[in-house]
């Protein structure tokens, strides 16, 4: 049993004695399970638990929620699982001490949220945008996959398809790793209902040689599109629309169940003018037309793509039947918008709009890369696929939110800056100090892994004075000479702390309602 668990269980057992003495006192909140093992909360001590949650159950719950927090960080940022665990453990351990010393959970929670937001603001402010230094992606991919060759491999793909191209990793049927690059588009909308899924393994709709129908309207009835369905005679169809009524969805579900026709509905991506621009881009990439729900049937309205994948969140269109002339016109218009803004003394478009148009440009000029991870054995292939997945997710996070100096440096510099601000403003809230102190923990663990724990204070002083430590060679580098190449995606630093503090607060709140003990008779 580790130190964290011992402290948690000490808190639970201390509370148990208090609760046992006050059973029957109305107004106390208690968590319990009934005969069917359903969890309830009661404020009436008379109807308290028939099955009390034991210390072992609580320990298992702690392990489970910490794991879920780490996986959430991995899913959103591609890295940071260990950082999340380390931060959560520290916040939980020290938070229990603060509560035991009389600080209310609610006050502690507010102070933690305030400090986390300050750290997030600092990390965002200090982040380096990838547009200004694209080669940093090579380092990000190398660190996340723990392989410099894989880092260079991922970077070469990004260099080819563009910063905002889409990279997908799949298992290969062959021993070697292959890459297929095709022009395509990625939309931030997924299937409307899960009955449209035809690949249960990946929980997505997949189709080769797929037809596309774009409707700038709400589909009120099956009759709005039934002639297109009949015309295709069972061929796969993806319908992009403003929305679709529940009655129509029910009818479509029954129709698909009876016929097996592969059909998927996706709501149009974007809002306002952006939505119409994206619909026009999609139409150009698939040689389709944007129509209204009441427009007359015309098979020429249908577009085509060699491959379409629609999961819960995204839609990827690969190798569409491009209208080259229209695409060239759209690309020219986008470049004009971006060029006018670059040459103007005043910014004509916002940063968000600029990013939106750059992504449109990437969709129209770049494309989608599918990496088929190979291996001599299934285990080797799975291991390579996992590392490639991690690298791709980390790179996408870096493109989205920028990067910060890695190896614990960003957190330590943030801690140093915010501590100075706290002293200047005479702000010494224990919850805020708890979060700032936790920022040292990831770096301490890195030193422990490298057997350099005794040098913590020396390294910390150097890191807060313009140096960074590369644990691959255990050397300090001055950041100004650009030799230090270890960076973390900003979203990893942010998501790790947010998820760690959230799960720690949840466990700290549970301390007030769970007690340990044997089954009691009421």
CSV table of N, CA, C and O in Angstrom, one decimal, residues 187-192 196 213 215 238-243 264-269 310-311 314-315:
chain,number,residue,atom,x,y,z
A,187,UNK,N,-14.3,16.8,-41.5
A,187,UNK,CA,-15.3,17.7,-41.0
A,187,UNK,C,-15.5,17.3,-39.5
A,187,UNK,O,-15.5,16.1,-39.1
A,188,UNK,N,-15.8,18.3,-38.7
A,188,UNK,CA,-16.0,18.1,-37.2
A,188,UNK,C,-17.4,17.7,-36.9
A,188,UNK,O,-18.0,18.4,-36.0
A,189,UNK,N,-18.0,16.8,-37.6
A,189,UNK,CA,-19.3,16.3,-37.3
A,189,UNK,C,-19.4,14.8,-37.6
A,189,UNK,O,-18.7,14.3,-38.5
A,190,UNK,N,-20.1,14.1,-36.7
A,190,UNK,CA,-20.2,12.6,-36.9
A,190,UNK,C,-21.6,12.2,-37.2
A,190,UNK,O,-22.5,13.0,-37.5
A,191,UNK,N,-21.8,10.8,-37.1
A,191,UNK,CA,-23.2,10.3,-37.4
A,191,UNK,C,-24.2,10.9,-36.4
A,191,UNK,O,-23.9,11.1,-35.2
A,192,UNK,N,-25.4,11.0,-36.9
A,192,UNK,CA,-26.5,11.6,-36.0
A,192,UNK,C,-27.0,10.5,-35.0
A,192,UNK,O,-27.2,10.8,-33.9
A,196,UNK,N,-26.7,3.9,-37.6
A,196,UNK,CA,-26.1,4.1,-38.9
A,196,UNK,C,-24.7,3.4,-39.0
A,196,UNK,O,-24.1,3.3,-40.1
A,213,UNK,N,-24.7,13.4,-50.8
A,213,UNK,CA,-25.8,14.4,-51.0
A,213,UNK,C,-25.7,15.5,-50.0
A,213,UNK,O,-25.7,15.2,-48.8
A,215,UNK,N,-27.6,18.7,-48.4
A,215,UNK,CA,-28.9,19.4,-48.3
A,215,UNK,C,-28.7,20.6,-47.3
A,215,UNK,O,-28.5,20.3,-46.1
A,238,UNK,N,-24.0,9.0,-48.1
A,238,UNK,CA,-23.9,9.9,-46.9
A,238,UNK,C,-24.6,11.2,-47.2
A,238,UNK,O,-24.4,11.8,-48.2
A,239,UNK,N,-25.6,11.5,-46.3
A,239,UNK,CA,-26.4,12.7,-46.5
A,239,UNK,C,-26.0,13.8,-45.5
A,239,UNK,O,-26.1,13.5,-44.3
A,240,UNK,N,-25.5,14.9,-46.0
A,240,UNK,CA,-25.2,16.0,-45.1
A,240,UNK,C,-26.4,17.0,-45.1
A,240,UNK,O,-26.9,17.3,-46.2
A,241,UNK,N,-26.9,17.3,-43.9
A,241,UNK,CA,-28.1,18.1,-43.8
A,241,UNK,C,-28.0,19.0,-42.6
A,241,UNK,O,-27.2,18.9,-41.7
A,242,UNK,N,-29.0,20.0,-42.6
A,242,UNK,CA,-29.1,20.9,-41.5
A,242,UNK,C,-29.5,20.2,-40.2
A,242,UNK,O,-28.9,20.4,-39.1
A,243,UNK,N,-30.5,19.3,-40.4
A,243,UNK,CA,-31.0,18.4,-39.3
A,243,UNK,C,-31.9,17.5,-39.9
A,243,UNK,O,-32.3,17.6,-41.1
A,264,UNK,N,-25.9,7.0,-44.1
A,264,UNK,CA,-25.5,7.7,-42.9
A,264,UNK,C,-25.9,9.2,-43.1
A,264,UNK,O,-25.7,9.8,-44.1
A,265,UNK,N,-26.4,9.8,-42.0
A,265,UNK,CA,-26.7,11.2,-42.0
A,265,UNK,C,-25.8,12.0,-41.1
A,265,UNK,O,-25.5,11.5,-39.9
A,266,UNK,N,-25.3,13.1,-41.6
A,266,UNK,CA,-24.3,13.9,-40.8
A,266,UNK,C,-24.8,15.4,-40.9
A,266,UNK,O,-25.2,15.9,-42.0
A,267,UNK,N,-24.9,16.1,-39.7
A,267,UNK,CA,-25.3,17.5,-39.8
A,267,UNK,C,-24.1,18.3,-40.4
A,267,UNK,O,-22.9,18.0,-40.2
A,268,UNK,N,-24.5,19.4,-41.0
A,268,UNK,CA,-23.5,20.2,-41.7
A,268,UNK,C,-22.6,20.9,-40.7
A,268,UNK,O,-23.0,21.4,-39.6
A,269,UNK,N,-21.3,20.9,-41.0
A,269,UNK,CA,-20.3,21.5,-40.1
A,269,UNK,C,-20.3,23.0,-40.1
A,269,UNK,O,-20.6,23.6,-41.1
A,310,UNK,N,-17.2,7.9,-41.1
A,310,UNK,CA,-17.9,8.7,-40.2
A,310,UNK,C,-18.0,8.1,-38.8
A,310,UNK,O,-18.6,7.0,-38.6
A,311,UNK,N,-17.3,8.7,-37.8
A,311,UNK,CA,-17.4,8.2,-36.5
A,311,UNK,C,-18.3,9.1,-35.7
A,311,UNK,O,-19.0,10.0,-36.2
A,314,UNK,N,-16.2,12.8,-36.1
A,314,UNK,CA,-15.6,13.4,-37.3
A,314,UNK,C,-16.1,12.6,-38.5
A,314,UNK,O,-16.5,11.4,-38.5
A,315,UNK,N,-16.0,13.3,-39.7
A,315,UNK,CA,-16.2,12.7,-41.0
A,315,UNK,C,-15.0,12.9,-41.9
A,315,UNK,O,-14.6,14.1,-42.0
